[in-house]
Amino acid sequence: MTLSFFDQFMSPTYLGIPLIVLALSLPWVLFPTPSSRWLNNRLLTLQGWFVNRFTQQLLLPLNPGGHKWAILFTSLMLFLITLNMLGLLPYTFTPTTQLSLNMGLAVPLWLATVIIGMRNQPTIALGHLLPEGTPTLLIPVLIVIETISLFIRPLALGVRLTANLTAGHLLIQLIATAAFVLLPLMPTVAILTATLLFLLTLLEVAVAMIQAYVFVLLLSLYLQENV
């Protein structure tokens, strides 16, 4: 019974072909494309307002050199939000619960920020490894600690996104199973459990959006240190 709860995190296959590629490409079909009309409809207007507000808020602390990443960050934000939200629908698969996918997004982007810092301002980039005013005896220890913390960043990015989504999905399935089992035995308790399930689903929708924002926000902070 316990193993069946984790079956929802396995990549579905059809005729032996993994469907994760379809799950990754589906979000782009759902977004409306700009039209040739003079005035956009309400959906396009709302989408454009959201993208503009998010981009302005994200790039506010960055200098003009970091504004080149605007399209990448905005696309990544929309991509992660859509994947997380689609995973809340019944009979769907959430690719962002796979640590391999999240690490595949986190490691190259984090490495790009580090390479940019080493190329443009190597002295400042290496200076982050040693805080100013450090006692002489603590210099070797702090350099090792800061180096380890630097290389842990992509791991923290991927694990944070995976752990939050996995925990939420598991909790939803556990409470849904409890409500289904209690319905013929104790209907009142089952109704209360179903109410809790509805509130938890709303919370998970917020978590799906917040975790996508946190992922992109941390990447922008890493970029801010190196630009």
PDB file of C-alpha atoms in Angstrom:
ATOM      1  CA  MET A   1       0.000   0.000   0.000  1.00  0.00           C
ATOM      2  CA  THR A   2       2.851   2.349   0.823  1.00  0.00           C
ATOM      3  CA  LEU A   3       4.561   1.786  -2.508  1.00  0.00           C
ATOM      4  CA  SER A   4       1.391   2.674  -4.429  1.00  0.00           C
ATOM      5  CA  PHE A   5       1.553   6.224  -3.085  1.00  0.00           C
ATOM      6  CA  PHE A   6       4.851   6.746  -4.892  1.00  0.00           C
ATOM      7  CA  ASP A   7       3.622   5.363  -8.194  1.00  0.00           C
ATOM      8  CA  GLN A   8       2.262   8.827  -9.036  1.00  0.00           C
ATOM      9  CA  PHE A   9       5.847  10.109  -9.256  1.00  0.00           C
ATOM     10  CA  MET A  10       6.904   7.536 -11.860  1.00  0.00           C
ATOM     11  CA  SER A  11       7.138   8.697 -15.454  1.00  0.00           C
ATOM     12  CA  PRO A  12       4.186   7.171 -17.349  1.00  0.00           C
ATOM     13  CA  THR A  13       4.922   5.073 -20.407  1.00  0.00           C
ATOM     14  CA  TYR A  14       2.810   4.162 -23.432  1.00  0.00           C
ATOM     15  CA  LEU A  15       3.911   1.273 -25.631  1.00  0.00           C
ATOM     16  CA  GLY A  16       7.220   1.370 -23.798  1.00  0.00           C
ATOM     17  CA  ILE A  17       7.794   5.059 -24.641  1.00  0.00           C
ATOM     18  CA  PRO A  18       8.194   7.507 -21.690  1.00  0.00           C
ATOM     19  CA  LEU A  19       5.642  10.291 -21.885  1.00  0.00           C
ATOM     20  CA  ILE A  20       7.715  12.826 -19.965  1.00  0.00           C
ATOM     21  CA  VAL A  21       8.617  14.539 -23.263  1.00  0.00           C
ATOM     22  CA  LEU A  22       4.914  15.077 -23.958  1.00  0.00           C
ATOM     23  CA  ALA A  23       4.413  16.377 -20.434  1.00  0.00           C
ATOM     24  CA  LEU A  24       7.265  18.864 -20.911  1.00  0.00           C
ATOM     25  CA  SER A  25       6.035  20.102 -24.283  1.00  0.00           C
ATOM     26  CA  LEU A  26       2.327  20.383 -23.366  1.00  0.00           C
ATOM     27  CA  PRO A  27       2.582  23.647 -21.346  1.00  0.00           C
ATOM     28  CA  TRP A  28       3.653  25.655 -24.372  1.00  0.00           C
ATOM     29  CA  VAL A  29       0.442  24.681 -26.193  1.00  0.00           C
ATOM     30  CA  LEU A  30      -1.744  26.123 -23.437  1.00  0.00           C
ATOM     31  CA  PHE A  31      -0.451  29.694 -23.638  1.00  0.00           C
ATOM     32  CA  PRO A  32      -2.257  31.939 -26.147  1.00  0.00           C
ATOM     33  CA  THR A  33      -0.103  33.392 -28.901  1.00  0.00           C
ATOM     34  CA  PRO A  34      -0.177  37.076 -29.899  1.00  0.00           C
ATOM     35  CA  SER A  35      -2.570  37.931 -32.707  1.00  0.00           C
ATOM     36  CA  SER A  36      -2.332  40.447 -35.523  1.00  0.00           C
ATOM     37  CA  ARG A  37      -5.254  42.490 -34.167  1.00  0.00           C
ATOM     38  CA  TRP A  38      -4.814  46.013 -32.923  1.00  0.00           C
ATOM     39  CA  LEU A  39      -6.327  45.150 -29.543  1.00  0.00           C
ATOM     40  CA  ASN A  40      -5.676  41.948 -27.629  1.00  0.00           C
ATOM     41  CA  ASN A  41      -8.390  39.963 -25.901  1.00  0.00           C
ATOM     42  CA  ARG A  42      -8.714  39.796 -22.114  1.00  0.00           C
ATOM     43  CA  LEU A  43      -6.622  36.645 -21.743  1.00  0.00           C
ATOM     44  CA  LEU A  44      -3.707  38.020 -23.730  1.00  0.00           C
ATOM     45  CA  THR A  45      -3.912  41.332 -21.882  1.00  0.00           C
ATOM     46  CA  LEU A  46      -3.850  39.578 -18.505  1.00  0.00           C
ATOM     47  CA  GLN A  47      -0.967  37.374 -19.585  1.00  0.00           C
ATOM     48  CA  GLY A  48       1.035  40.343 -20.852  1.00  0.00           C
ATOM     49  CA  TRP A  49       0.398  42.302 -17.647  1.00  0.00           C
ATOM     50  CA  PHE A  50       1.542  39.366 -15.500  1.00  0.00           C
ATOM     51  CA  VAL A  51       4.698  38.816 -17.548  1.00  0.00           C
ATOM     52  CA  ASN A  52       5.607  42.514 -17.496  1.00  0.00           C
ATOM     53  CA  ARG A  53       5.041  42.864 -13.738  1.00  0.00           C
ATOM     54  CA  PHE A  54       7.023  39.735 -12.976  1.00  0.00           C
ATOM     55  CA  THR A  55       9.925  40.759 -15.207  1.00  0.00           C
ATOM     56  CA  GLN A  56      10.087  44.258 -13.704  1.00  0.00           C
ATOM     57  CA  GLN A  57       9.990  42.903 -10.155  1.00  0.00           C
ATOM     58  CA  LEU A  58      12.617  40.254 -10.845  1.00  0.00           C
ATOM     59  CA  LEU A  59      15.097  42.490 -12.661  1.00  0.00           C
ATOM     60  CA  LEU A  60      14.724  45.483 -10.318  1.00  0.00           C
ATOM     61  CA  PRO A  61      17.860  44.736  -8.222  1.00  0.00           C
ATOM     62  CA  LEU A  62      19.955  43.751 -11.263  1.00  0.00           C
ATOM     63  CA  ASN A  63      22.130  46.150 -13.189  1.00  0.00           C
ATOM     64  CA  PRO A  64      21.621  46.536 -16.966  1.00  0.00           C
ATOM     65  CA  GLY A  65      24.122  43.758 -17.652  1.00  0.00           C
ATOM     66  CA  GLY A  66      21.792  41.217 -16.072  1.00  0.00           C
ATOM     67  CA  HIS A  67      18.743  42.305 -18.066  1.00  0.00           C
ATOM     68  CA  LYS A  68      19.831  39.997 -20.887  1.00  0.00           C
ATOM     69  CA  TRP A  69      18.476  37.142 -18.788  1.00  0.00           C
ATOM     70  CA  ALA A  70      14.924  38.555 -18.752  1.00  0.00           C
ATOM     71  CA  ILE A  71      13.526  36.272 -21.467  1.00  0.00           C
ATOM     72  CA  LEU A  72      15.177  33.203 -19.963  1.00  0.00           C
ATOM     73  CA  PHE A  73      13.929  33.879 -16.433  1.00  0.00           C
ATOM     74  CA  THR A  74      10.392  34.736 -17.537  1.00  0.00           C
ATOM     75  CA  SER A  75      10.140  31.661 -19.768  1.00  0.00           C
ATOM     76  CA  LEU A  76      11.477  29.447 -16.976  1.00  0.00           C
ATOM     77  CA  MET A  77       8.982  30.924 -14.528  1.00  0.00           C
ATOM     78  CA  LEU A  78       5.999  30.283 -16.815  1.00  0.00           C
ATOM     79  CA  PHE A  79       7.308  26.813 -17.646  1.00  0.00           C
ATOM     80  CA  LEU A  80       7.652  25.759 -14.004  1.00  0.00           C
ATOM     81  CA  ILE A  81       4.305  27.261 -12.969  1.00  0.00           C
ATOM     82  CA  THR A  82       2.486  25.438 -15.757  1.00  0.00           C
ATOM     83  CA  LEU A  83       4.162  22.100 -15.011  1.00  0.00           C
ATOM     84  CA  ASN A  84       3.396  22.421 -11.297  1.00  0.00           C
ATOM     85  CA  MET A  85      -0.232  23.396 -11.890  1.00  0.00           C
ATOM     86  CA  LEU A  86      -0.843  20.656 -14.458  1.00  0.00           C
ATOM     87  CA  GLY A  87       0.397  18.105 -11.946  1.00  0.00           C
ATOM     88  CA  LEU A  88      -2.536  18.940  -9.654  1.00  0.00           C
ATOM     89  CA  LEU A  89      -5.071  17.719 -12.198  1.00  0.00           C
ATOM     90  CA  PRO A  90      -6.307  14.113 -11.905  1.00  0.00           C
ATOM     91  CA  TYR A  91      -4.541  11.471 -14.013  1.00  0.00           C
ATOM     92  CA  THR A  92      -1.636  13.775 -14.796  1.00  0.00           C
ATOM     93  CA  PHE A  93       2.085  13.552 -14.193  1.00  0.00           C
ATOM     94  CA  THR A  94       4.246  16.234 -12.573  1.00  0.00           C
ATOM     95  CA  PRO A  95       7.713  16.257 -14.205  1.00  0.00           C
ATOM     96  CA  THR A  96       9.041  18.673 -11.564  1.00  0.00           C
ATOM     97  CA  THR A  97       8.763  15.950  -8.916  1.00  0.00           C
ATOM     98  CA  GLN A  98      11.707  14.278 -10.666  1.00  0.00           C
ATOM     99  CA  LEU A  99      15.010  15.343  -9.117  1.00  0.00           C
ATOM    100  CA  SER A 100      16.825  14.655 -12.390  1.00  0.00           C
ATOM    101  CA  LEU A 101      14.761  17.257 -14.246  1.00  0.00           C
ATOM    102  CA  ASN A 102      15.138  19.891 -11.529  1.00  0.00           C
ATOM    103  CA  MET A 103      18.885  19.319 -11.300  1.00  0.00           C
ATOM    104  CA  GLY A 104      19.077  19.489 -15.086  1.00  0.00           C
ATOM    105  CA  LEU A 105      17.576  22.979 -14.864  1.00  0.00           C
ATOM    106  CA  ALA A 106      19.449  24.136 -11.753  1.00  0.00           C
ATOM    107  CA  VAL A 107      23.028  23.041 -12.483  1.00  0.00           C
ATOM    108  CA  PRO A 108      23.517  24.620 -15.961  1.00  0.00           C
ATOM    109  CA  LEU A 109      21.873  27.908 -14.962  1.00  0.00           C
ATOM    110  CA  TRP A 110      23.845  28.141 -11.711  1.00  0.00           C
ATOM    111  CA  LEU A 111      27.052  27.255 -13.554  1.00  0.00           C
ATOM    112  CA  ALA A 112      26.318  29.970 -16.127  1.00  0.00           C
ATOM    113  CA  THR A 113      26.080  32.606 -13.384  1.00  0.00           C
ATOM    114  CA  VAL A 114      29.378  31.430 -11.867  1.00  0.00           C
ATOM    115  CA  ILE A 115      31.154  31.459 -15.250  1.00  0.00           C
ATOM    116  CA  ILE A 116      29.863  34.965 -15.982  1.00  0.00           C
ATOM    117  CA  GLY A 117      31.209  36.165 -12.636  1.00  0.00           C
ATOM    118  CA  MET A 118      34.603  34.539 -13.183  1.00  0.00           C
ATOM    119  CA  ARG A 119      34.857  36.005 -16.675  1.00  0.00           C
ATOM    120  CA  ASN A 120      33.660  39.563 -16.033  1.00  0.00           C
ATOM    121  CA  GLN A 121      34.916  40.233 -12.489  1.00  0.00           C
ATOM    122  CA  PRO A 122      37.121  37.383 -11.233  1.00  0.00           C
ATOM    123  CA  THR A 123      38.451  39.330  -8.238  1.00  0.00           C
ATOM    124  CA  ILE A 124      34.985  40.148  -6.883  1.00  0.00           C
ATOM    125  CA  ALA A 125      33.708  36.650  -7.641  1.00  0.00           C
ATOM    126  CA  LEU A 126      36.567  35.051  -5.714  1.00  0.00           C
ATOM    127  CA  GLY A 127      36.194  37.679  -2.984  1.00  0.00           C
ATOM    128  CA  HIS A 128      32.792  36.205  -2.063  1.00  0.00           C
ATOM    129  CA  LEU A 129      34.648  33.160  -0.745  1.00  0.00           C
ATOM    130  CA  LEU A 130      36.250  35.218   2.040  1.00  0.00           C
ATOM    131  CA  PRO A 131      34.234  37.784   4.046  1.00  0.00           C
ATOM    132  CA  GLU A 132      35.947  41.076   4.814  1.00  0.00           C
ATOM    133  CA  GLY A 133      37.611  41.362   8.215  1.00  0.00           C
ATOM    134  CA  THR A 134      38.059  37.612   8.744  1.00  0.00           C
ATOM    135  CA  PRO A 135      40.718  36.680  11.366  1.00  0.00           C
ATOM    136  CA  THR A 136      43.844  35.121   9.903  1.00  0.00           C
ATOM    137  CA  LEU A 137      43.361  31.769  11.649  1.00  0.00           C
ATOM    138  CA  LEU A 138      39.847  31.375  10.212  1.00  0.00           C
ATOM    139  CA  ILE A 139      40.752  32.184   6.602  1.00  0.00           C
ATOM    140  CA  PRO A 140      41.395  28.567   5.426  1.00  0.00           C
ATOM    141  CA  VAL A 141      38.311  27.253   7.204  1.00  0.00           C
ATOM    142  CA  LEU A 142      36.018  29.963   5.842  1.00  0.00           C
ATOM    143  CA  ILE A 143      37.309  29.510   2.291  1.00  0.00           C
ATOM    144  CA  VAL A 144      36.476  25.797   2.456  1.00  0.00           C
ATOM    145  CA  ILE A 145      33.042  26.476   3.966  1.00  0.00           C
ATOM    146  CA  GLU A 146      32.176  29.163   1.403  1.00  0.00           C
ATOM    147  CA  THR A 147      33.357  26.930  -1.448  1.00  0.00           C
ATOM    148  CA  ILE A 148      31.169  24.086  -0.215  1.00  0.00           C
ATOM    149  CA  SER A 149      28.194  26.437   0.152  1.00  0.00           C
ATOM    150  CA  LEU A 150      28.789  27.653  -3.418  1.00  0.00           C
ATOM    151  CA  PHE A 151      28.630  24.137  -4.829  1.00  0.00           C
ATOM    152  CA  ILE A 152      25.606  23.227  -2.690  1.00  0.00           C
ATOM    153  CA  ARG A 153      23.499  25.972  -4.296  1.00  0.00           C
ATOM    154  CA  PRO A 154      22.325  23.969  -7.347  1.00  0.00           C
ATOM    155  CA  LEU A 155      21.585  20.973  -5.116  1.00  0.00           C
ATOM    156  CA  ALA A 156      19.476  23.172  -2.844  1.00  0.00           C
ATOM    157  CA  LEU A 157      17.608  24.576  -5.856  1.00  0.00           C
ATOM    158  CA  GLY A 158      16.687  21.168  -7.227  1.00  0.00           C
ATOM    159  CA  VAL A 159      15.969  19.463  -3.898  1.00  0.00           C
ATOM    160  CA  ARG A 160      13.783  22.360  -2.639  1.00  0.00           C
ATOM    161  CA  LEU A 161      11.507  22.213  -5.677  1.00  0.00           C
ATOM    162  CA  THR A 162      11.340  18.418  -5.674  1.00  0.00           C
ATOM    163  CA  ALA A 163      10.735  18.051  -1.927  1.00  0.00           C
ATOM    164  CA  ASN A 164       7.973  20.659  -1.706  1.00  0.00           C
ATOM    165  CA  LEU A 165       5.994  19.284  -4.634  1.00  0.00           C
ATOM    166  CA  THR A 166       6.497  15.664  -3.612  1.00  0.00           C
ATOM    167  CA  ALA A 167       5.389  16.311  -0.025  1.00  0.00           C
ATOM    168  CA  GLY A 168       2.294  18.200  -1.166  1.00  0.00           C
ATOM    169  CA  HIS A 169       1.235  15.500  -3.618  1.00  0.00           C
ATOM    170  CA  LEU A 170       1.772  12.760  -1.051  1.00  0.00           C
ATOM    171  CA  LEU A 171      -0.269  14.617   1.562  1.00  0.00           C
ATOM    172  CA  ILE A 172      -3.111  15.198  -0.897  1.00  0.00           C
ATOM    173  CA  GLN A 173      -3.202  11.514  -1.842  1.00  0.00           C
ATOM    174  CA  LEU A 174      -3.112  10.392   1.787  1.00  0.00           C
ATOM    175  CA  ILE A 175      -5.994  12.677   2.796  1.00  0.00           C
ATOM    176  CA  ALA A 176      -7.991  11.746  -0.321  1.00  0.00           C
ATOM    177  CA  THR A 177      -7.531   8.050   0.473  1.00  0.00           C
ATOM    178  CA  ALA A 178      -8.640   8.636   4.077  1.00  0.00           C
ATOM    179  CA  ALA A 179     -11.765  10.517   2.947  1.00  0.00           C
ATOM    180  CA  PHE A 180     -12.646   7.727   0.501  1.00  0.00           C
ATOM    181  CA  VAL A 181     -12.217   5.008   3.136  1.00  0.00           C
ATOM    182  CA  LEU A 182     -14.129   6.911   5.844  1.00  0.00           C
ATOM    183  CA  LEU A 183     -17.093   7.815   3.630  1.00  0.00           C
ATOM    184  CA  PRO A 184     -19.133   4.602   4.190  1.00  0.00           C
ATOM    185  CA  LEU A 185     -17.999   4.250   7.820  1.00  0.00           C
ATOM    186  CA  MET A 186     -18.148   7.780   9.231  1.00  0.00           C
ATOM    187  CA  PRO A 187     -19.724  10.202   6.749  1.00  0.00           C
ATOM    188  CA  THR A 188     -19.355  13.240   9.019  1.00  0.00           C
ATOM    189  CA  VAL A 189     -15.641  12.673   9.480  1.00  0.00           C
ATOM    190  CA  ALA A 190     -15.310  12.004   5.744  1.00  0.00           C
ATOM    191  CA  ILE A 191     -16.944  15.359   4.935  1.00  0.00           C
ATOM    192  CA  LEU A 192     -14.592  17.160   7.301  1.00  0.00           C
ATOM    193  CA  THR A 193     -11.667  15.336   5.724  1.00  0.00           C
ATOM    194  CA  ALA A 194     -12.872  16.307   2.245  1.00  0.00           C
ATOM    195  CA  THR A 195     -13.078  19.940   3.389  1.00  0.00           C
ATOM    196  CA  LEU A 196      -9.504  19.701   4.625  1.00  0.00           C
ATOM    197  CA  LEU A 197      -8.559  18.168   1.269  1.00  0.00           C
ATOM    198  CA  PHE A 198     -10.092  21.124  -0.576  1.00  0.00           C
ATOM    199  CA  LEU A 199      -8.198  23.626   1.575  1.00  0.00           C
ATOM    200  CA  LEU A 200      -4.987  21.652   1.120  1.00  0.00           C
ATOM    201  CA  THR A 201      -5.492  21.683  -2.640  1.00  0.00           C
ATOM    202  CA  LEU A 202      -5.777  25.468  -2.578  1.00  0.00           C
ATOM    203  CA  LEU A 203      -2.595  25.593  -0.518  1.00  0.00           C
ATOM    204  CA  GLU A 204      -0.854  23.317  -2.995  1.00  0.00           C
ATOM    205  CA  VAL A 205      -1.852  25.611  -5.852  1.00  0.00           C
ATOM    206  CA  ALA A 206      -0.169  28.475  -3.996  1.00  0.00           C
ATOM    207  CA  VAL A 207       2.877  26.299  -3.300  1.00  0.00           C
ATOM    208  CA  ALA A 208       3.122  25.389  -6.996  1.00  0.00           C
ATOM    209  CA  MET A 209       3.305  29.061  -7.946  1.00  0.00           C
ATOM    210  CA  ILE A 210       5.526  30.119  -5.042  1.00  0.00           C
ATOM    211  CA  GLN A 211       8.096  27.365  -5.609  1.00  0.00           C
ATOM    212  CA  ALA A 212       8.443  28.325  -9.275  1.00  0.00           C
ATOM    213  CA  TYR A 213       8.944  31.950  -8.241  1.00  0.00           C
ATOM    214  CA  VAL A 214      11.488  31.011  -5.550  1.00  0.00           C
ATOM    215  CA  PHE A 215      13.461  28.903  -8.045  1.00  0.00           C
ATOM    216  CA  VAL A 216      13.776  31.806 -10.489  1.00  0.00           C
ATOM    217  CA  LEU A 217      14.305  34.367  -7.710  1.00  0.00           C
ATOM    218  CA  LEU A 218      17.268  32.463  -6.267  1.00  0.00           C
ATOM    219  CA  LEU A 219      18.796  32.199  -9.725  1.00  0.00           C
ATOM    220  CA  SER A 220      18.440  35.969 -10.134  1.00  0.00           C
ATOM    221  CA  LEU A 221      20.152  36.497  -6.757  1.00  0.00           C
ATOM    222  CA  TYR A 222      23.021  34.260  -7.850  1.00  0.00           C
ATOM    223  CA  LEU A 223      23.248  36.279 -11.050  1.00  0.00           C
ATOM    224  CA  GLN A 224      23.213  39.534  -9.086  1.00  0.00           C
ATOM    225  CA  GLU A 225      26.348  38.460  -7.217  1.00  0.00           C
ATOM    226  CA  ASN A 226      28.238  37.800 -10.436  1.00  0.00           C
ATOM    227  CA  VAL A 227      27.108  40.628 -12.734  1.00  0.00           C
TER     228      VAL A 227
END
